[in-house]
């Protein structure tokens, strides 16, 4: 089952994705006005049941960021061994993970353009797997971590590279330009550890492979991410953790290969799908 947030005829909806189009479900659950509300209520299973036997309601639509009203999004940085080496600073593998926040306004949906601002031409791509928390918890053990995941999705964690260097101790401003990244196309309910343990991320720019790695190589596996983050904050249903990108981002080429208008970026993860975005300059 694939659950998406989308717009049709100017109205927002959420529902189940089929080969023929969307089966809208928001009208069946007025007490869950958004997909985020359904996640918070542990309602993904009920959405799947409600879709059975229903006909397609929308064949013309545009994908939105999959959880556009998500309240908390945390990203794990430099989480592959080769990514640490890319920095060429001679540092050992870190003892603790790097974390930073992103806001929902920084993301767009599948098949929508990533927006390059006039202030910088250093828009970069980062293909990643994102998890959506479904059960609240504090100080969650690694053994129990997967029990707290409701769904998985894909992220292109677009970054304005020169703006992550504007200050000494943070990268927030370079990571939160409006519509610079994407989350989607849909949520896939989490049912089995193999969805993450065997996941492979492939990022292509204009058809050429730029990133290709597996989550099994991450320095801080997702179980550890949940354990660590839940130590200092209570994880809540609807929270999103973006788990880390492999080597091969555009900034690490010599010279850098940043995104430009007209480029097409695809992030493919087996078992989830492919998140596709074009690139456009911000309208002035």
PDB file of N, CA and C in Angstrom, residues 42-99:
ATOM      1  N   UNK A  42      -2.461   6.366  14.635  1.00  0.00           N
ATOM      2  CA  UNK A  42      -2.175   4.965  14.330  1.00  0.00           C
ATOM      3  C   UNK A  42      -3.220   4.409  13.371  1.00  0.00           C
ATOM      4  N   UNK A  43      -3.571   5.222  12.364  1.00  0.00           N
ATOM      5  CA  UNK A  43      -4.678   4.872  11.503  1.00  0.00           C
ATOM      6  C   UNK A  43      -4.336   4.375  10.120  1.00  0.00           C
ATOM      7  N   UNK A  44      -3.053   4.091   9.833  1.00  0.00           N
ATOM      8  CA  UNK A  44      -2.705   3.688   8.470  1.00  0.00           C
ATOM      9  C   UNK A  44      -3.371   2.374   8.075  1.00  0.00           C
ATOM     10  N   UNK A  45      -3.486   1.469   9.027  1.00  0.00           N
ATOM     11  CA  UNK A  45      -4.168   0.202   8.740  1.00  0.00           C
ATOM     12  C   UNK A  45      -5.626   0.408   8.376  1.00  0.00           C
ATOM     13  N   UNK A  46      -6.288   1.326   9.058  1.00  0.00           N
ATOM     14  CA  UNK A  46      -7.693   1.612   8.757  1.00  0.00           C
ATOM     15  C   UNK A  46      -7.834   2.256   7.385  1.00  0.00           C
ATOM     16  N   UNK A  47      -6.857   3.068   6.996  1.00  0.00           N
ATOM     17  CA  UNK A  47      -6.903   3.648   5.661  1.00  0.00           C
ATOM     18  C   UNK A  47      -6.834   2.555   4.600  1.00  0.00           C
ATOM     19  N   UNK A  48      -5.959   1.590   4.812  1.00  0.00           N
ATOM     20  CA  UNK A  48      -5.841   0.495   3.862  1.00  0.00           C
ATOM     21  C   UNK A  48      -7.114  -0.311   3.751  1.00  0.00           C
ATOM     22  N   UNK A  49      -7.751  -0.564   4.879  1.00  0.00           N
ATOM     23  CA  UNK A  49      -9.014  -1.310   4.861  1.00  0.00           C
ATOM     24  C   UNK A  49     -10.102  -0.533   4.139  1.00  0.00           C
ATOM     25  N   UNK A  50     -10.148   0.784   4.380  1.00  0.00           N
ATOM     26  CA  UNK A  50     -11.180   1.608   3.764  1.00  0.00           C
ATOM     27  C   UNK A  50     -11.035   1.677   2.248  1.00  0.00           C
ATOM     28  N   UNK A  51      -9.808   1.543   1.748  1.00  0.00           N
ATOM     29  CA  UNK A  51      -9.575   1.643   0.306  1.00  0.00           C
ATOM     30  C   UNK A  51     -10.003   0.395  -0.451  1.00  0.00           C
ATOM     31  N   UNK A  52     -10.146  -0.713   0.240  1.00  0.00           N
ATOM     32  CA  UNK A  52     -10.480  -1.968  -0.429  1.00  0.00           C
ATOM     33  C   UNK A  52     -11.848  -1.867  -1.099  1.00  0.00           C
ATOM     34  N   UNK A  53     -11.892  -2.196  -2.371  1.00  0.00           N
ATOM     35  CA  UNK A  53     -13.145  -2.179  -3.115  1.00  0.00           C
ATOM     36  C   UNK A  53     -13.554  -0.823  -3.635  1.00  0.00           C
ATOM     37  N   UNK A  54     -12.825   0.237  -3.289  1.00  0.00           N
ATOM     38  CA  UNK A  54     -13.165   1.573  -3.763  1.00  0.00           C
ATOM     39  C   UNK A  54     -12.613   1.819  -5.166  1.00  0.00           C
ATOM     40  N   UNK A  55     -13.281   2.672  -5.876  1.00  0.00           N
ATOM     41  CA  UNK A  55     -12.836   3.053  -7.214  1.00  0.00           C
ATOM     42  C   UNK A  55     -11.928   4.272  -7.140  1.00  0.00           C
ATOM     43  N   UNK A  56     -11.148   4.457  -8.185  1.00  0.00           N
ATOM     44  CA  UNK A  56     -10.289   5.638  -8.291  1.00  0.00           C
ATOM     45  C   UNK A  56     -11.148   6.891  -8.325  1.00  0.00           C
ATOM     46  N   UNK A  57     -10.748   7.889  -7.561  1.00  0.00           N
ATOM     47  CA  UNK A  57     -11.498   9.142  -7.506  1.00  0.00           C
ATOM     48  C   UNK A  57     -10.816  10.273  -8.258  1.00  0.00           C
ATOM     49  N   UNK A  58      -9.499  10.212  -8.419  1.00  0.00           N
ATOM     50  CA  UNK A  58      -8.775  11.284  -9.095  1.00  0.00           C
ATOM     51  C   UNK A  58      -7.732  10.692 -10.046  1.00  0.00           C
ATOM     52  N   UNK A  59      -7.818  11.073 -11.302  1.00  0.00           N
ATOM     53  CA  UNK A  59      -6.800  10.680 -12.273  1.00  0.00           C
ATOM     54  C   UNK A  59      -5.909  11.857 -12.654  1.00  0.00           C
ATOM     55  N   UNK A  60      -6.329  13.060 -12.338  1.00  0.00           N
ATOM     56  CA  UNK A  60      -5.518  14.242 -12.560  1.00  0.00           C
ATOM     57  C   UNK A  60      -5.206  14.874 -11.210  1.00  0.00           C
ATOM     58  N   UNK A  61      -3.925  14.958 -10.889  1.00  0.00           N
ATOM     59  CA  UNK A  61      -3.524  15.420  -9.565  1.00  0.00           C
ATOM     60  C   UNK A  61      -2.055  15.780  -9.593  1.00  0.00           C
ATOM     61  N   UNK A  62      -1.617  16.463  -8.535  1.00  0.00           N
ATOM     62  CA  UNK A  62      -0.204  16.748  -8.310  1.00  0.00           C
ATOM     63  C   UNK A  62       0.166  16.274  -6.912  1.00  0.00           C
ATOM     64  N   UNK A  63       1.317  15.622  -6.809  1.00  0.00           N
ATOM     65  CA  UNK A  63       1.800  15.175  -5.513  1.00  0.00           C
ATOM     66  C   UNK A  63       2.245  16.372  -4.673  1.00  0.00           C
ATOM     67  N   UNK A  64       1.941  16.308  -3.383  1.00  0.00           N
ATOM     68  CA  UNK A  64       2.455  17.265  -2.419  1.00  0.00           C
ATOM     69  C   UNK A  64       3.516  16.591  -1.555  1.00  0.00           C
ATOM     70  N   UNK A  65       4.269  17.395  -0.819  1.00  0.00           N
ATOM     71  CA  UNK A  65       5.130  16.824   0.221  1.00  0.00           C
ATOM     72  C   UNK A  65       4.268  15.877   1.052  1.00  0.00           C
ATOM     73  N   UNK A  66       4.763  14.677   1.315  1.00  0.00           N
ATOM     74  CA  UNK A  66       3.895  13.598   1.797  1.00  0.00           C
ATOM     75  C   UNK A  66       3.246  13.898   3.149  1.00  0.00           C
ATOM     76  N   UNK A  67       3.934  14.629   4.019  1.00  0.00           N
ATOM     77  CA  UNK A  67       3.352  15.066   5.295  1.00  0.00           C
ATOM     78  C   UNK A  67       3.607  16.567   5.439  1.00  0.00           C
ATOM     79  N   UNK A  68       2.864  17.392   4.703  1.00  0.00           N
ATOM     80  CA  UNK A  68       3.190  18.816   4.657  1.00  0.00           C
ATOM     81  C   UNK A  68       3.023  19.550   5.976  1.00  0.00           C
ATOM     82  N   UNK A  69       2.276  18.989   6.915  1.00  0.00           N
ATOM     83  CA  UNK A  69       2.127  19.629   8.221  1.00  0.00           C
ATOM     84  C   UNK A  69       2.899  18.895   9.312  1.00  0.00           C
ATOM     85  N   UNK A  70       3.935  18.142   8.913  1.00  0.00           N
ATOM     86  CA  UNK A  70       4.796  17.500   9.914  1.00  0.00           C
ATOM     87  C   UNK A  70       5.395  18.560  10.824  1.00  0.00           C
ATOM     88  N   UNK A  71       5.417  18.278  12.109  1.00  0.00           N
ATOM     89  CA  UNK A  71       5.843  19.279  13.084  1.00  0.00           C
ATOM     90  C   UNK A  71       7.329  19.210  13.396  1.00  0.00           C
ATOM     91  N   UNK A  72       7.911  18.014  13.321  1.00  0.00           N
ATOM     92  CA  UNK A  72       9.324  17.879  13.695  1.00  0.00           C
ATOM     93  C   UNK A  72      10.018  16.960  12.696  1.00  0.00           C
ATOM     94  N   UNK A  73      11.075  17.477  12.083  1.00  0.00           N
ATOM     95  CA  UNK A  73      11.866  16.716  11.125  1.00  0.00           C
ATOM     96  C   UNK A  73      13.324  16.824  11.554  1.00  0.00           C
ATOM     97  N   UNK A  74      13.943  15.703  11.861  1.00  0.00           N
ATOM     98  CA  UNK A  74      15.352  15.666  12.249  1.00  0.00           C
ATOM     99  C   UNK A  74      16.149  14.899  11.209  1.00  0.00           C
ATOM    100  N   UNK A  75      17.297  15.443  10.846  1.00  0.00           N
ATOM    101  CA  UNK A  75      18.163  14.831   9.840  1.00  0.00           C
ATOM    102  C   UNK A  75      19.475  14.382  10.476  1.00  0.00           C
ATOM    103  N   UNK A  76      19.953  13.223  10.041  1.00  0.00           N
ATOM    104  CA  UNK A  76      21.240  12.696  10.488  1.00  0.00           C
ATOM    105  C   UNK A  76      22.261  12.997   9.396  1.00  0.00           C
ATOM    106  N   UNK A  77      23.332  13.699   9.764  1.00  0.00           N
ATOM    107  CA  UNK A  77      24.344  14.090   8.793  1.00  0.00           C
ATOM    108  C   UNK A  77      25.573  13.192   8.820  1.00  0.00           C
ATOM    109  N   UNK A  78      26.262  13.116   7.688  1.00  0.00           N
ATOM    110  CA  UNK A  78      27.555  12.414   7.561  1.00  0.00           C
ATOM    111  C   UNK A  78      27.462  11.028   8.198  1.00  0.00           C
ATOM    112  N   UNK A  79      26.572  10.191   7.654  1.00  0.00           N
ATOM    113  CA  UNK A  79      26.260   8.916   8.294  1.00  0.00           C
ATOM    114  C   UNK A  79      26.772   7.702   7.529  1.00  0.00           C
ATOM    115  N   UNK A  80      27.592   7.920   6.496  1.00  0.00           N
ATOM    116  CA  UNK A  80      28.241   6.811   5.794  1.00  0.00           C
ATOM    117  C   UNK A  80      29.754   6.996   5.907  1.00  0.00           C
ATOM    118  N   UNK A  81      30.511   5.909   6.058  1.00  0.00           N
ATOM    119  CA  UNK A  81      31.966   6.042   6.236  1.00  0.00           C
ATOM    120  C   UNK A  81      32.629   6.869   5.139  1.00  0.00           C
ATOM    121  N   UNK A  82      32.223   6.657   3.890  1.00  0.00           N
ATOM    122  CA  UNK A  82      32.831   7.391   2.780  1.00  0.00           C
ATOM    123  C   UNK A  82      32.474   8.874   2.828  1.00  0.00           C
ATOM    124  N   UNK A  83      31.310   9.191   3.386  1.00  0.00           N
ATOM    125  CA  UNK A  83      30.929  10.594   3.532  1.00  0.00           C
ATOM    126  C   UNK A  83      31.867  11.294   4.516  1.00  0.00           C
ATOM    127  N   UNK A  84      32.238  10.601   5.583  1.00  0.00           N
ATOM    128  CA  UNK A  84      33.169  11.191   6.546  1.00  0.00           C
ATOM    129  C   UNK A  84      34.516  11.459   5.872  1.00  0.00           C
ATOM    130  N   UNK A  85      34.951  10.525   5.034  1.00  0.00           N
ATOM    131  CA  UNK A  85      36.231  10.693   4.344  1.00  0.00           C
ATOM    132  C   UNK A  85      36.170  11.821   3.320  1.00  0.00           C
ATOM    133  N   UNK A  86      34.983  12.095   2.758  1.00  0.00           N
ATOM    134  CA  UNK A  86      34.846  13.153   1.759  1.00  0.00           C
ATOM    135  C   UNK A  86      35.262  14.518   2.291  1.00  0.00           C
ATOM    136  N   UNK A  87      35.134  14.697   3.605  1.00  0.00           N
ATOM    137  CA  UNK A  87      35.463  16.009   4.173  1.00  0.00           C
ATOM    138  C   UNK A  87      36.973  16.266   4.212  1.00  0.00           C
ATOM    139  N   UNK A  88      37.776  15.221   4.073  1.00  0.00           N
ATOM    140  CA  UNK A  88      39.231  15.339   3.964  1.00  0.00           C
ATOM    141  C   UNK A  88      39.835  16.184   5.092  1.00  0.00           C
ATOM    142  N   UNK A  89      39.286  15.994   6.305  1.00  0.00           N
ATOM    143  CA  UNK A  89      39.804  16.749   7.453  1.00  0.00           C
ATOM    144  C   UNK A  89      40.604  15.866   8.401  1.00  0.00           C
ATOM    145  N   UNK A  90      40.827  14.596   8.004  1.00  0.00           N
ATOM    146  CA  UNK A  90      41.627  13.694   8.812  1.00  0.00           C
ATOM    147  C   UNK A  90      40.952  13.211  10.073  1.00  0.00           C
ATOM    148  N   UNK A  91      39.660  13.485  10.228  1.00  0.00           N
ATOM    149  CA  UNK A  91      38.971  13.117  11.462  1.00  0.00           C
ATOM    150  C   UNK A  91      38.641  11.629  11.476  1.00  0.00           C
ATOM    151  N   UNK A  92      38.656  11.061  12.683  1.00  0.00           N
ATOM    152  CA  UNK A  92      38.228   9.682  12.862  1.00  0.00           C
ATOM    153  C   UNK A  92      36.713   9.592  12.694  1.00  0.00           C
ATOM    154  N   UNK A  93      36.225   8.367  12.563  1.00  0.00           N
ATOM    155  CA  UNK A  93      34.781   8.188  12.526  1.00  0.00           C
ATOM    156  C   UNK A  93      34.182   8.725  13.821  1.00  0.00           C
ATOM    157  N   UNK A  94      33.081   9.462  13.751  1.00  0.00           N
ATOM    158  CA  UNK A  94      32.549  10.123  14.945  1.00  0.00           C
ATOM    159  C   UNK A  94      31.966   9.136  15.947  1.00  0.00           C
ATOM    160  N   UNK A  95      32.040   9.532  17.206  1.00  0.00           N
ATOM    161  CA  UNK A  95      31.454   8.721  18.278  1.00  0.00           C
ATOM    162  C   UNK A  95      29.951   8.917  18.343  1.00  0.00           C
ATOM    163  N   UNK A  96      29.508  10.144  18.062  1.00  0.00           N
ATOM    164  CA  UNK A  96      28.085  10.464  18.105  1.00  0.00           C
ATOM    165  C   UNK A  96      27.647  11.017  16.760  1.00  0.00           C
ATOM    166  N   UNK A  97      26.374  10.859  16.466  1.00  0.00           N
ATOM    167  CA  UNK A  97      25.838  11.314  15.185  1.00  0.00           C
ATOM    168  C   UNK A  97      25.615  12.821  15.176  1.00  0.00           C
ATOM    169  N   UNK A  98      25.722  13.412  13.982  1.00  0.00           N
ATOM    170  CA  UNK A  98      25.396  14.817  13.769  1.00  0.00           C
ATOM    171  C   UNK A  98      23.911  14.927  13.447  1.00  0.00           C
ATOM    172  N   UNK A  99      23.249  15.916  14.053  1.00  0.00           N
ATOM    173  CA  UNK A  99      21.818  16.113  13.855  1.00  0.00           C
ATOM    174  C   UNK A  99      21.532  17.574  13.555  1.00  0.00           C
TER     175      UNK A  99
END
